[in-house]
PDB file of C-alpha atoms and ligand atoms in Angstrom:
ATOM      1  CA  UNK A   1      10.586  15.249   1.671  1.00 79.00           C
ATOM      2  CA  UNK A   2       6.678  15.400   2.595  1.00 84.00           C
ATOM      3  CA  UNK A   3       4.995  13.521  -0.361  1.00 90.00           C
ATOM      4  CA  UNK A   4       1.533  12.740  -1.567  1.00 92.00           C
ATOM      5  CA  UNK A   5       2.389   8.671  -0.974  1.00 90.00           C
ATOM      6  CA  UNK A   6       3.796   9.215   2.354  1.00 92.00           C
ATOM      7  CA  UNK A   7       0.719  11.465   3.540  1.00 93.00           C
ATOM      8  CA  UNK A   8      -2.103   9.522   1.587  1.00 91.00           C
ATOM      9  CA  UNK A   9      -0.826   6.104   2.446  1.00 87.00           C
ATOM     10  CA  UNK A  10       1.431   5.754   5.470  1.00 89.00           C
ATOM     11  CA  UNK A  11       0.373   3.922   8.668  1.00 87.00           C
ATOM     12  CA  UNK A  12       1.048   5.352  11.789  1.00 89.00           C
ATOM     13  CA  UNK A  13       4.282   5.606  13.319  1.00 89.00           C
ATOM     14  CA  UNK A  14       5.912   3.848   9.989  1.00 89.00           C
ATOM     15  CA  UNK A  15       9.289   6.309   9.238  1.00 90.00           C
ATOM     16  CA  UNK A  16       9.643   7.470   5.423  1.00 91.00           C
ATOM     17  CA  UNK A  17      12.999   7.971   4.355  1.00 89.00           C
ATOM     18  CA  UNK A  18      14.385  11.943   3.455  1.00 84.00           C
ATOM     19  CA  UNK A  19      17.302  13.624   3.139  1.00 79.00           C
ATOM     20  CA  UNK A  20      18.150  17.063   4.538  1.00 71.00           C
ATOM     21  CA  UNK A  21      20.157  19.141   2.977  1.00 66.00           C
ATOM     22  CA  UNK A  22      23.194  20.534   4.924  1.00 59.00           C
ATOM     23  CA  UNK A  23      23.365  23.715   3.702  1.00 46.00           C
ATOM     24  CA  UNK A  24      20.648  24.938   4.047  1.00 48.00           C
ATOM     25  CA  UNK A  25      19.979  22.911   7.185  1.00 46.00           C
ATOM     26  CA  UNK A  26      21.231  25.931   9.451  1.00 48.00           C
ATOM     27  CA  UNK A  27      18.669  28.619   7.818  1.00 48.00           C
ATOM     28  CA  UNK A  28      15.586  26.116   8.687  1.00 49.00           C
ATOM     29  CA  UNK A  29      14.639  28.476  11.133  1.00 44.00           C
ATOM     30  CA  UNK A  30      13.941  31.510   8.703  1.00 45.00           C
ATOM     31  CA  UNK A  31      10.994  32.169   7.014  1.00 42.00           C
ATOM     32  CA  UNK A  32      11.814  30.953   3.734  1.00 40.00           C
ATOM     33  CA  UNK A  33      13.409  27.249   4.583  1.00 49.00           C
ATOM     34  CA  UNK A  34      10.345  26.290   6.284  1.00 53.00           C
ATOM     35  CA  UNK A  35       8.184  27.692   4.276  1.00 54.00           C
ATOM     36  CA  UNK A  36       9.963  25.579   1.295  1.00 64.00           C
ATOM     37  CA  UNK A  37       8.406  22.389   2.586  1.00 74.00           C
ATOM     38  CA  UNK A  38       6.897  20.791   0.161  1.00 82.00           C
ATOM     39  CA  UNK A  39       2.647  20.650   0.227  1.00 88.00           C
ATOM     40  CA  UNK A  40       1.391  18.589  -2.021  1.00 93.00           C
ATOM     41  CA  UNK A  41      -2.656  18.056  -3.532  1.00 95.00           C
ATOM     42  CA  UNK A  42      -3.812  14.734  -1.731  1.00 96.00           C
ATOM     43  CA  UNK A  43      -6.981  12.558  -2.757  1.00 95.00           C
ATOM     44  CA  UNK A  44      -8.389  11.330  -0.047  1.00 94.00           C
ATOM     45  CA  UNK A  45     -12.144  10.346   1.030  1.00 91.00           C
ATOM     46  CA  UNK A  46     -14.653  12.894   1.852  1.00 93.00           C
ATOM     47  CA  UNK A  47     -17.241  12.068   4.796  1.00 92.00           C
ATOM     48  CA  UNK A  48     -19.151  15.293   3.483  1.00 94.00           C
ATOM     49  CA  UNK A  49     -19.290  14.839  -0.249  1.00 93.00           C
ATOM     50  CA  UNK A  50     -19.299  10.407   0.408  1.00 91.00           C
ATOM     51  CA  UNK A  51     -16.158  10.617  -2.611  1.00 91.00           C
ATOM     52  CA  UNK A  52     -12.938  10.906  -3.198  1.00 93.00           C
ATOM     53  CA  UNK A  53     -11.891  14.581  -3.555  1.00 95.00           C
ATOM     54  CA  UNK A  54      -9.251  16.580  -3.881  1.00 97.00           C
ATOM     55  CA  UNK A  55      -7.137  18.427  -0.614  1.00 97.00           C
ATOM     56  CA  UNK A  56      -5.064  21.151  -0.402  1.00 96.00           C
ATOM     57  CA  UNK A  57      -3.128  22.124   2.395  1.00 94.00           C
ATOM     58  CA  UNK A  58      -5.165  24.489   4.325  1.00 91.00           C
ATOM     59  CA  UNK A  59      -2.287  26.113   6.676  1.00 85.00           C
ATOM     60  CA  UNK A  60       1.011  27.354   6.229  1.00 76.00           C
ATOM     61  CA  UNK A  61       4.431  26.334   7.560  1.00 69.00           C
ATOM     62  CA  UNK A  62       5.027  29.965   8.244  1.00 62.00           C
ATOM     63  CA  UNK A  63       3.418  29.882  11.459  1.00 60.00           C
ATOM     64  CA  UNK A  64       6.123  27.331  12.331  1.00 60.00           C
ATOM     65  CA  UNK A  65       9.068  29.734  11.610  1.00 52.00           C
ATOM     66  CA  UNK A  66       7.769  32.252  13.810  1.00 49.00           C
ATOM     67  CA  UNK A  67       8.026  30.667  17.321  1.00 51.00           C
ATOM     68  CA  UNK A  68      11.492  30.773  18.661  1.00 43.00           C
ATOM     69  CA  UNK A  69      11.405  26.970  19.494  1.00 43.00           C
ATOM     70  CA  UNK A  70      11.200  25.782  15.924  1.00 42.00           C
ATOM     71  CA  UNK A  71      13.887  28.413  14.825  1.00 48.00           C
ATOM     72  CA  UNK A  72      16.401  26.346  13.488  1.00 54.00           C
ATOM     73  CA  UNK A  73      15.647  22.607  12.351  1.00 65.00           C
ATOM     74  CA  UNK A  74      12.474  20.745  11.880  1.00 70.00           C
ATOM     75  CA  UNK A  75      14.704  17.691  13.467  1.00 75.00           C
ATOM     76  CA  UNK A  76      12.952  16.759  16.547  1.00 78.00           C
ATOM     77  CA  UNK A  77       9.961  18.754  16.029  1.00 79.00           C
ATOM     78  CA  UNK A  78       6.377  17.837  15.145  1.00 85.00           C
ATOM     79  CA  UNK A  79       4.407  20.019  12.347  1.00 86.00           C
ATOM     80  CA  UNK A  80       0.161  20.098  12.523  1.00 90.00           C
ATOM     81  CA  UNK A  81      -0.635  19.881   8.554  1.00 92.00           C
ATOM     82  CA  UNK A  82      -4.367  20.373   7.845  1.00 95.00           C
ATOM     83  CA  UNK A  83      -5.832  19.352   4.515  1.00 96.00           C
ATOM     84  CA  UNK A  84      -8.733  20.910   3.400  1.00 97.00           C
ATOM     85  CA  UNK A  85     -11.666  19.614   0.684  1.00 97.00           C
ATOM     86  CA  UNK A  86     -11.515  20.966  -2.388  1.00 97.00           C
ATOM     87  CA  UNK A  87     -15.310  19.831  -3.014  1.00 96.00           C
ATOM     88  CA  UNK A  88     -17.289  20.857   0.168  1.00 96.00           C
ATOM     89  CA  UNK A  89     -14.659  23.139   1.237  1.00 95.00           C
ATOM     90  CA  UNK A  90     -15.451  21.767   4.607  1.00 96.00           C
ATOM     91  CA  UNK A  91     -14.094  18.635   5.593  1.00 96.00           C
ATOM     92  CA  UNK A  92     -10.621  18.068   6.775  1.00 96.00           C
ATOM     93  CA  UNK A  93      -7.748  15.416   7.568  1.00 96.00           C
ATOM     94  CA  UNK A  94      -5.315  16.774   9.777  1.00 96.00           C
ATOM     95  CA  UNK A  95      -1.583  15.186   9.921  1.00 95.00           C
ATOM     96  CA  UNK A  96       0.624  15.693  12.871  1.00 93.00           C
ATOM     97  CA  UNK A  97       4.529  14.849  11.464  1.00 92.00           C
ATOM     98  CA  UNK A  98       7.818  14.387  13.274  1.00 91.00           C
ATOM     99  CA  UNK A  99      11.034  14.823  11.517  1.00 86.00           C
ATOM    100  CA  UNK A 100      14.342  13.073  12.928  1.00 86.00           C
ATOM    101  CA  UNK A 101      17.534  11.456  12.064  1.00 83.00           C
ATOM    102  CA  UNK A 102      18.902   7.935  13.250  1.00 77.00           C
ATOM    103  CA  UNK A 103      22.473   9.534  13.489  1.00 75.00           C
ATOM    104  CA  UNK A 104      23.731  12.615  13.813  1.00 70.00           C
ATOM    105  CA  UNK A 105      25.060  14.165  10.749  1.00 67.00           C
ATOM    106  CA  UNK A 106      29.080  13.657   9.949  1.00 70.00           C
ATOM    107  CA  UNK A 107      31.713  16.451   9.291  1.00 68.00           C
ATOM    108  CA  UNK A 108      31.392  17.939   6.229  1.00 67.00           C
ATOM    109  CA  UNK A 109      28.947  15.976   4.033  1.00 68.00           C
ATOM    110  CA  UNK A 110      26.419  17.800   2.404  1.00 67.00           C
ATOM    111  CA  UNK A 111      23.067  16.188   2.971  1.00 71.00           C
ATOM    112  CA  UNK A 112      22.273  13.668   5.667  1.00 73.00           C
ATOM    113  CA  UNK A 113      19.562  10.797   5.860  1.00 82.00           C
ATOM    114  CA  UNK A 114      17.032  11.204   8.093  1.00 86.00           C
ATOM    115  CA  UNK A 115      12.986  10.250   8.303  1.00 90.00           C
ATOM    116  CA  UNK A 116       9.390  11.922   9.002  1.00 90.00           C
ATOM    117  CA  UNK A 117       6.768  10.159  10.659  1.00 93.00           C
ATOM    118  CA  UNK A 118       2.986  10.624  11.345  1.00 93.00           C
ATOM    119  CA  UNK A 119       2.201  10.402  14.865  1.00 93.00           C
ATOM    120  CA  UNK A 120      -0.934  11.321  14.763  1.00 92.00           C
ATOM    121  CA  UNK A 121      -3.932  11.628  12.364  1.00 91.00           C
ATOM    122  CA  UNK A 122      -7.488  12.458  11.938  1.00 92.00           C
ATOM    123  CA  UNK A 123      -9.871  11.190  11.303  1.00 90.00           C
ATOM    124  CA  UNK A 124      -7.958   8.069  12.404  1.00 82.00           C
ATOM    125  CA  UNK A 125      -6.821   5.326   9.666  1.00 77.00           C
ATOM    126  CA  UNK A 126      -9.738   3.110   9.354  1.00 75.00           C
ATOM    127  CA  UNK A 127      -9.533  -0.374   9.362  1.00 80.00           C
ATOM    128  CA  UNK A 128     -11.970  -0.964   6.244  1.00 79.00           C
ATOM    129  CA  UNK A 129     -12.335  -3.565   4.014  1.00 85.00           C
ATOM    130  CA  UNK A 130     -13.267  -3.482   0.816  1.00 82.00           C
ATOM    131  CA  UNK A 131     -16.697  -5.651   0.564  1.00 86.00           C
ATOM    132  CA  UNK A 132     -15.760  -7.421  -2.561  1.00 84.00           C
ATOM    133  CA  UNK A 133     -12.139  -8.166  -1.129  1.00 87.00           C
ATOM    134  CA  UNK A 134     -14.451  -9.809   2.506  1.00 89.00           C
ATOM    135  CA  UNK A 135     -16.848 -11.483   0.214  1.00 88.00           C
ATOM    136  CA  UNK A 136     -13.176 -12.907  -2.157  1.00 87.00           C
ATOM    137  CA  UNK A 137     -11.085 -13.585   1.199  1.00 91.00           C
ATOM    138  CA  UNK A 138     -14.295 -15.036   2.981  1.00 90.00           C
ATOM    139  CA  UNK A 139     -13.037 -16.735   6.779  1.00 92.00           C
ATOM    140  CA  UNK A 140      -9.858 -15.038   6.046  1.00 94.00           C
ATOM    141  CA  UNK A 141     -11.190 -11.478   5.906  1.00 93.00           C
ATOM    142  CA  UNK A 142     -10.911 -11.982  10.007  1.00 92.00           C
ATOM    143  CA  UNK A 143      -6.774 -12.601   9.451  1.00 95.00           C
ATOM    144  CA  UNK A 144      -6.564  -9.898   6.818  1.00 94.00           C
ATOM    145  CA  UNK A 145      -8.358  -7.530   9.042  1.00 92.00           C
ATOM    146  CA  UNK A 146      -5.810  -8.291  11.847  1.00 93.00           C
ATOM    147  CA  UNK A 147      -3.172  -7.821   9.520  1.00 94.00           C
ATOM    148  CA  UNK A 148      -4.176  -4.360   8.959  1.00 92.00           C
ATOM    149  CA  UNK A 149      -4.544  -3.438  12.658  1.00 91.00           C
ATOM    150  CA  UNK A 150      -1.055  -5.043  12.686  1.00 93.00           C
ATOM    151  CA  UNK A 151       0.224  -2.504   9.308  1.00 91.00           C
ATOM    152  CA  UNK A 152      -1.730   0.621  10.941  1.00 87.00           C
ATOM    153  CA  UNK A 153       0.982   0.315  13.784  1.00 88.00           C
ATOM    154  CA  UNK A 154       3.678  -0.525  11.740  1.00 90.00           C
ATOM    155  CA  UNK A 155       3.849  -3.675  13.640  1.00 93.00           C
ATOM    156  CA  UNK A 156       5.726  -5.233  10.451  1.00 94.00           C
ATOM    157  CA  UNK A 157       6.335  -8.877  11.673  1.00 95.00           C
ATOM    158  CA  UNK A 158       2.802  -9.094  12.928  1.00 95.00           C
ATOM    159  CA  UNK A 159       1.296  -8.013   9.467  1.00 95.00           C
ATOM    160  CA  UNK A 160       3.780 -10.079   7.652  1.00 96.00           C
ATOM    161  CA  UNK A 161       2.609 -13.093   9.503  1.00 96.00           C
ATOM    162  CA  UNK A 162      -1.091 -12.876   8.937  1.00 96.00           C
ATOM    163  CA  UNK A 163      -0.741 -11.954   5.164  1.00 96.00           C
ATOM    164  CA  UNK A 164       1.232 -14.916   4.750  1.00 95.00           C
ATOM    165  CA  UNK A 165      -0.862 -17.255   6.648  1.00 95.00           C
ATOM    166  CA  UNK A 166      -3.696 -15.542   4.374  1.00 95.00           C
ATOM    167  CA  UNK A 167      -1.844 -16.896   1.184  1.00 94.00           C
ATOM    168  CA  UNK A 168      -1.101 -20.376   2.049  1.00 93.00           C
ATOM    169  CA  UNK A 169      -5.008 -21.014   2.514  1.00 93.00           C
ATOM    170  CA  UNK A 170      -5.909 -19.570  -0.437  1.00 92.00           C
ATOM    171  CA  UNK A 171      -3.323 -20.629  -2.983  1.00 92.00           C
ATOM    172  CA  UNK A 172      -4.651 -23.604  -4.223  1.00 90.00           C
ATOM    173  CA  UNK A 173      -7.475 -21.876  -4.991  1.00 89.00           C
ATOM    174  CA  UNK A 174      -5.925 -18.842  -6.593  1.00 89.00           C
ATOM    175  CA  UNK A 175      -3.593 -20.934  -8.840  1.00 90.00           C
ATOM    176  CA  UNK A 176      -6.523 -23.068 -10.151  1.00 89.00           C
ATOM    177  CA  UNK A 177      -8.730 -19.735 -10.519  1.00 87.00           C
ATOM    178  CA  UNK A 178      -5.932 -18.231 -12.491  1.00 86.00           C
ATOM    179  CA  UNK A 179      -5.931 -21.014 -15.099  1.00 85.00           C
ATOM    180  CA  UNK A 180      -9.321 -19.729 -16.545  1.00 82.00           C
ATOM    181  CA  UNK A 181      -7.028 -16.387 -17.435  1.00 82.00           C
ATOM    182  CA  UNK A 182      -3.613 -18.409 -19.106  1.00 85.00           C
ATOM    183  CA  UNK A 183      -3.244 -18.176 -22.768  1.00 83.00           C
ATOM    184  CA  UNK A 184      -4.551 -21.097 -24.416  1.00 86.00           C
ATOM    185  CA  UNK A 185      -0.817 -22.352 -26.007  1.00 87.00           C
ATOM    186  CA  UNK A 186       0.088 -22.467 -22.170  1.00 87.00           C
ATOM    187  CA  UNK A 187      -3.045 -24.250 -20.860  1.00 88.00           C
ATOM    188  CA  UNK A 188      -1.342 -27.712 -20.914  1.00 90.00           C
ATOM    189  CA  UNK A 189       1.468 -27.013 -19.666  1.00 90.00           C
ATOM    190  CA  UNK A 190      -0.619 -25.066 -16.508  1.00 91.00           C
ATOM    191  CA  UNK A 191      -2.413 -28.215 -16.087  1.00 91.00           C
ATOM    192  CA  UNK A 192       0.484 -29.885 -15.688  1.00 92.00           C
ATOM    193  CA  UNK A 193       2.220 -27.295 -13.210  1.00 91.00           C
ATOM    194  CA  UNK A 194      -1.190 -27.668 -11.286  1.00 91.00           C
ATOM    195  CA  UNK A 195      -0.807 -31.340 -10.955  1.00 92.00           C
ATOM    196  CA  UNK A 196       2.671 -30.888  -9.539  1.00 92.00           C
ATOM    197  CA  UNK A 197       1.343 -28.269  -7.436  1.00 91.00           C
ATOM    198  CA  UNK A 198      -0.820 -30.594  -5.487  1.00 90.00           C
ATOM    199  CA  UNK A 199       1.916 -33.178  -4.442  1.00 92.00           C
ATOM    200  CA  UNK A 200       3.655 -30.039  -2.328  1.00 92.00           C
ATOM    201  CA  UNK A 201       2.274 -28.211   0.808  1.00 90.00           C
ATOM    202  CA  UNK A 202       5.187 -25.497   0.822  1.00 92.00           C
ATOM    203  CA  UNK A 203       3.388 -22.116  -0.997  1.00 92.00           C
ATOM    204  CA  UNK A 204       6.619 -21.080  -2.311  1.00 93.00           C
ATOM    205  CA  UNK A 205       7.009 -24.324  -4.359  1.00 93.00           C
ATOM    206  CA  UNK A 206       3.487 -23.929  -5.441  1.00 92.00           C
ATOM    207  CA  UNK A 207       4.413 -20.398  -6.745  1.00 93.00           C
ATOM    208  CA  UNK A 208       7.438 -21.342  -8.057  1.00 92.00           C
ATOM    209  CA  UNK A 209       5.623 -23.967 -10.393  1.00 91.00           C
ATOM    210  CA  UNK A 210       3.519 -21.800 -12.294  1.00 91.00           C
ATOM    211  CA  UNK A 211       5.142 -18.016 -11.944  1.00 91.00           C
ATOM    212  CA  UNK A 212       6.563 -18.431 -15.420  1.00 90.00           C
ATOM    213  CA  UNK A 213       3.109 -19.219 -16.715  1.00 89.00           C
ATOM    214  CA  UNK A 214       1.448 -16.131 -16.091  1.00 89.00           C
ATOM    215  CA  UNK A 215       0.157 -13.766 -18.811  1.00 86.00           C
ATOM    216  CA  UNK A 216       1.599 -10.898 -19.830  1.00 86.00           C
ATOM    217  CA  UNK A 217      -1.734  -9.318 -19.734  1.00 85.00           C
ATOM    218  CA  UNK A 218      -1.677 -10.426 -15.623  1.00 88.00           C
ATOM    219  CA  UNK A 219       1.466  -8.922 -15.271  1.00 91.00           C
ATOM    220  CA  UNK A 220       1.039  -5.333 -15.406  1.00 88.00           C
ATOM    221  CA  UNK A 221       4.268  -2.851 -16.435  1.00 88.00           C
ATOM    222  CA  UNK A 222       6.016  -6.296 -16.988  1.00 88.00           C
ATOM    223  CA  UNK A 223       6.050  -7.442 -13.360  1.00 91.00           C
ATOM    224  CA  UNK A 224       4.522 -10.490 -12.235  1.00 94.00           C
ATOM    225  CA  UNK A 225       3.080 -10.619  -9.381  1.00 93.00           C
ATOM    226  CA  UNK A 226       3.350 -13.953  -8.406  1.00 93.00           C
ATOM    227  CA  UNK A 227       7.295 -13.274  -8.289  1.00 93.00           C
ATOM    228  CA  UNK A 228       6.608 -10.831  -6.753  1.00 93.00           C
ATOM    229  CA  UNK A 229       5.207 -12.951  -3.981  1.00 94.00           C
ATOM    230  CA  UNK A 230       7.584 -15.939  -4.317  1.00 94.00           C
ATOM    231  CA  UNK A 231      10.430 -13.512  -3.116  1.00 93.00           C
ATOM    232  CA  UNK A 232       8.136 -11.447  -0.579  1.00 93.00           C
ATOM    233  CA  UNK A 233       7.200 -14.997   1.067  1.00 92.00           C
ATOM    234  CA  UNK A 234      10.572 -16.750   0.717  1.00 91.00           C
ATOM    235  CA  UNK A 235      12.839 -13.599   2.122  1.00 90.00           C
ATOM    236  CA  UNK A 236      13.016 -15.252   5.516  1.00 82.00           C
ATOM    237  CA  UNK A 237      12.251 -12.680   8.199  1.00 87.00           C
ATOM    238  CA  UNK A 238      13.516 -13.925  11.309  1.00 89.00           C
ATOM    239  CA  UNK A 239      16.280 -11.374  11.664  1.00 91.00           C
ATOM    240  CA  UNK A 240      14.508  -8.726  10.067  1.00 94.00           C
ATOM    241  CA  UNK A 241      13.436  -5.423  11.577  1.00 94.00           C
ATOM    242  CA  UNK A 242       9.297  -4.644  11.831  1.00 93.00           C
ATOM    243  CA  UNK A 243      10.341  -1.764   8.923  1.00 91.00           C
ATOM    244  CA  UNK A 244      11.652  -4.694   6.984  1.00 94.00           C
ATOM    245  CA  UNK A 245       8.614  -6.762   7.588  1.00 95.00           C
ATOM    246  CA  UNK A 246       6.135  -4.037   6.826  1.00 93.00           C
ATOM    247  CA  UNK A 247       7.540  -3.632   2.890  1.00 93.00           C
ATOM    248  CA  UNK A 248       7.261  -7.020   2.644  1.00 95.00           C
ATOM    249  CA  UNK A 249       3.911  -7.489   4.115  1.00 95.00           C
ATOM    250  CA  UNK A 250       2.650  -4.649   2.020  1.00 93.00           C
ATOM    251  CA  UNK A 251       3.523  -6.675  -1.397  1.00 94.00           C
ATOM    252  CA  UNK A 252       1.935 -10.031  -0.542  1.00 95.00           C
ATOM    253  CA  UNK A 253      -1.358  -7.495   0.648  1.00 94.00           C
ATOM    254  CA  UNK A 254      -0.910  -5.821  -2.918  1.00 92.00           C
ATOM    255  CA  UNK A 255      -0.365  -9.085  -5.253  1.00 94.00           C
ATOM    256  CA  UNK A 256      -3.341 -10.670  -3.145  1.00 93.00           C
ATOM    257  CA  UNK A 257      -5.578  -7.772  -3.934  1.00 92.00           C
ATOM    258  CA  UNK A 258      -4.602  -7.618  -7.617  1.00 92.00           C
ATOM    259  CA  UNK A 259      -4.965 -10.928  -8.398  1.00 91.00           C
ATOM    260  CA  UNK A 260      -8.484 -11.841  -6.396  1.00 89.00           C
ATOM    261  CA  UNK A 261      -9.431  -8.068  -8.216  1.00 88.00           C
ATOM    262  CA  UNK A 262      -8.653  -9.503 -11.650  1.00 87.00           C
ATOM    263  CA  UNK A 263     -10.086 -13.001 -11.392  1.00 86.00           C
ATOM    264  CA  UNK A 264     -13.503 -11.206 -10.529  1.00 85.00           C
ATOM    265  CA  UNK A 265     -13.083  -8.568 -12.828  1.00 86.00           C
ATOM    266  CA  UNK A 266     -12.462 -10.739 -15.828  1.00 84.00           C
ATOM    267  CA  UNK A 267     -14.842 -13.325 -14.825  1.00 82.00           C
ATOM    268  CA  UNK A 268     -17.714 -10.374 -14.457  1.00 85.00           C
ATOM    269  CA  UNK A 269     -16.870  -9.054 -17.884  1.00 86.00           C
ATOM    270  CA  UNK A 270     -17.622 -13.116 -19.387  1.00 84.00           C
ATOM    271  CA  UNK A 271     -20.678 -13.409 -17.909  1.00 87.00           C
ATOM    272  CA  UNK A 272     -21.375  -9.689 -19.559  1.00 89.00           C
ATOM    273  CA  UNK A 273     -20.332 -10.785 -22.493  1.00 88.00           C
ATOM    274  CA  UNK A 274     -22.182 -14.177 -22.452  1.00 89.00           C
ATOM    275  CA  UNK A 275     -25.173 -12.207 -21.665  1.00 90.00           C
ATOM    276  CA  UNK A 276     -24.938  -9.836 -24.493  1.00 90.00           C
ATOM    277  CA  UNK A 277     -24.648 -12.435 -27.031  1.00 90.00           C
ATOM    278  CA  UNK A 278     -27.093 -14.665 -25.675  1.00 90.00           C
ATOM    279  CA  UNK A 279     -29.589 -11.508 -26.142  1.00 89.00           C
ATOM    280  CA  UNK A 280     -28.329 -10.944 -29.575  1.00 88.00           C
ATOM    281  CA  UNK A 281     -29.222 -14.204 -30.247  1.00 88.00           C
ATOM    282  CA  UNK A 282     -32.330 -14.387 -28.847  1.00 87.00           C
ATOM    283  CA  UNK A 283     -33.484 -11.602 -31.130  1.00 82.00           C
ATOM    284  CA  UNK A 284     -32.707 -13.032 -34.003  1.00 71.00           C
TER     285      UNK A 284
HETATM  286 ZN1   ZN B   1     -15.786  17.369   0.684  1.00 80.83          ZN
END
């Protein structure tokens, strides 16, 4: 159903998955089905307090129920949901959702698969960058911003293809930044693996290479991003639908983030470090 995730960070126009139940299905269009839609807290930016801050949702889905037009499903039909800030008590974002189903719902079963959508929203998505992300990416911040004009449309295969083009310009560089983070007992054999890595051109090789090098301390709940990558860049999307592309897409975005975040991270916390001790030193 409606969910935090789906309102905080779905594109435009990109369908969420939900089931409706069946039974209850035909009493939509009283009071208390509708008014049974979930409404959960958001955090989201405020333009008024410059922060993030939390939103509640300001209206209710009561005033749904009570035109005769929306009696009976919310299939077909698009809900306003306004989110007000906690903070200022000022500021909104405003949703506008459709619900729908693919199929119509067999026979007897008791739920049935259908989606919501945003169609609308405001203040608009913003293409934004992050300034340390530009400053990591440098001439490919241009591709990464098309590939989230491409995302904010859900125009999957679009996205897809200028993340990917994003990672086979910067892998080289990525891998060899990396090897500053492996464990020392696996330094050597990185080396090696980087050697290796030169004498191919396809990324996925290159991933493949070193993926089983990576710290556990780089791989965070136990998954490792770069295979996370291999399989999001090897999955072959020719035949695959824009929704297809989009998941995919959003990984190799997400693994490129983390990994560009953690290099500088733990390369800012050395030179901190360094700093500190030199001082120490110095006093002594
Ligand atoms: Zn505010």
């Amino acid at each position: 159903m409606i969910t935090k995730q789906f309102l905080e960070t779905y594109p435009l126009l990109r369908k969420y998955p939900i089931t409706f139940d069946k039974l209850s299905h035909s009493q939509w269009g009283t009071k208390g089905a509708i008014c049974n839609l979930p409404k959960p807290a958001l955090n989201l930016f405020c333009k008024k307090c410059q922060s993030m801050q939390t939103f509640n949702m300001e209206n209710d889905f009561e005033h749904f129920a009570v035109d005769s037009p929306v009696r009976h499903s919310p299939v077909g039909k698009i809900f306003e949901v306004r989110y007000l800030c906690a903070g200022c008590g000022q500021y909104r974002h405003t949703f506008y959702i459709e619900f729908g189903v693919d199929r119509a719902p067999k026979g007897d079963a008791r739920t049935f698969s259908g989606w919501i959508r945003k169609i609308g929203q405001l203040p608009p998505w913003e293409i934004d960058i992050d300034k340390n992300i530009e400053k990591a990416l440098g001439d490919d911040s241009v591709l990464y911003k098309k590939g989230l004009i491409c995302e904010s449309q859900s125009y999957g295969i679009g996205s897809y293809a200028y993340f990917r083009r994003i990672t086979e310009n910067i892998i080289d560089e990525l891998l060899n930044s990396i090897s500053d983070l492996i464990d020392e007992g696996d330094k050597e054999k990185y080396e090696q693996a980087l050697e290796k890595v030169k004498k191919t051109r396809v990324t996925e090789e290159k991933i493949e290479l070193v993926q089983d090098l990576l710290p556990l301390s780089l791989q965070p709940n136990g998954l490792n991003p770069l295979k996370s990558l291999h399989s999001a860049l090897s999955a072959g999307i020719h035949n695959k639908t824009d929704e297809e592309c989009l998941e995919l897409a959003e990984t190799i975005k997400e693994v490129l983030i983390y990994l560009l975040e953690e290099i500088k991270n733990r390369k800012n916390r050395a030179k901190e470090f360094t700093e500190r001790m030199k001082r120490l030193l110095k006093q002594k």
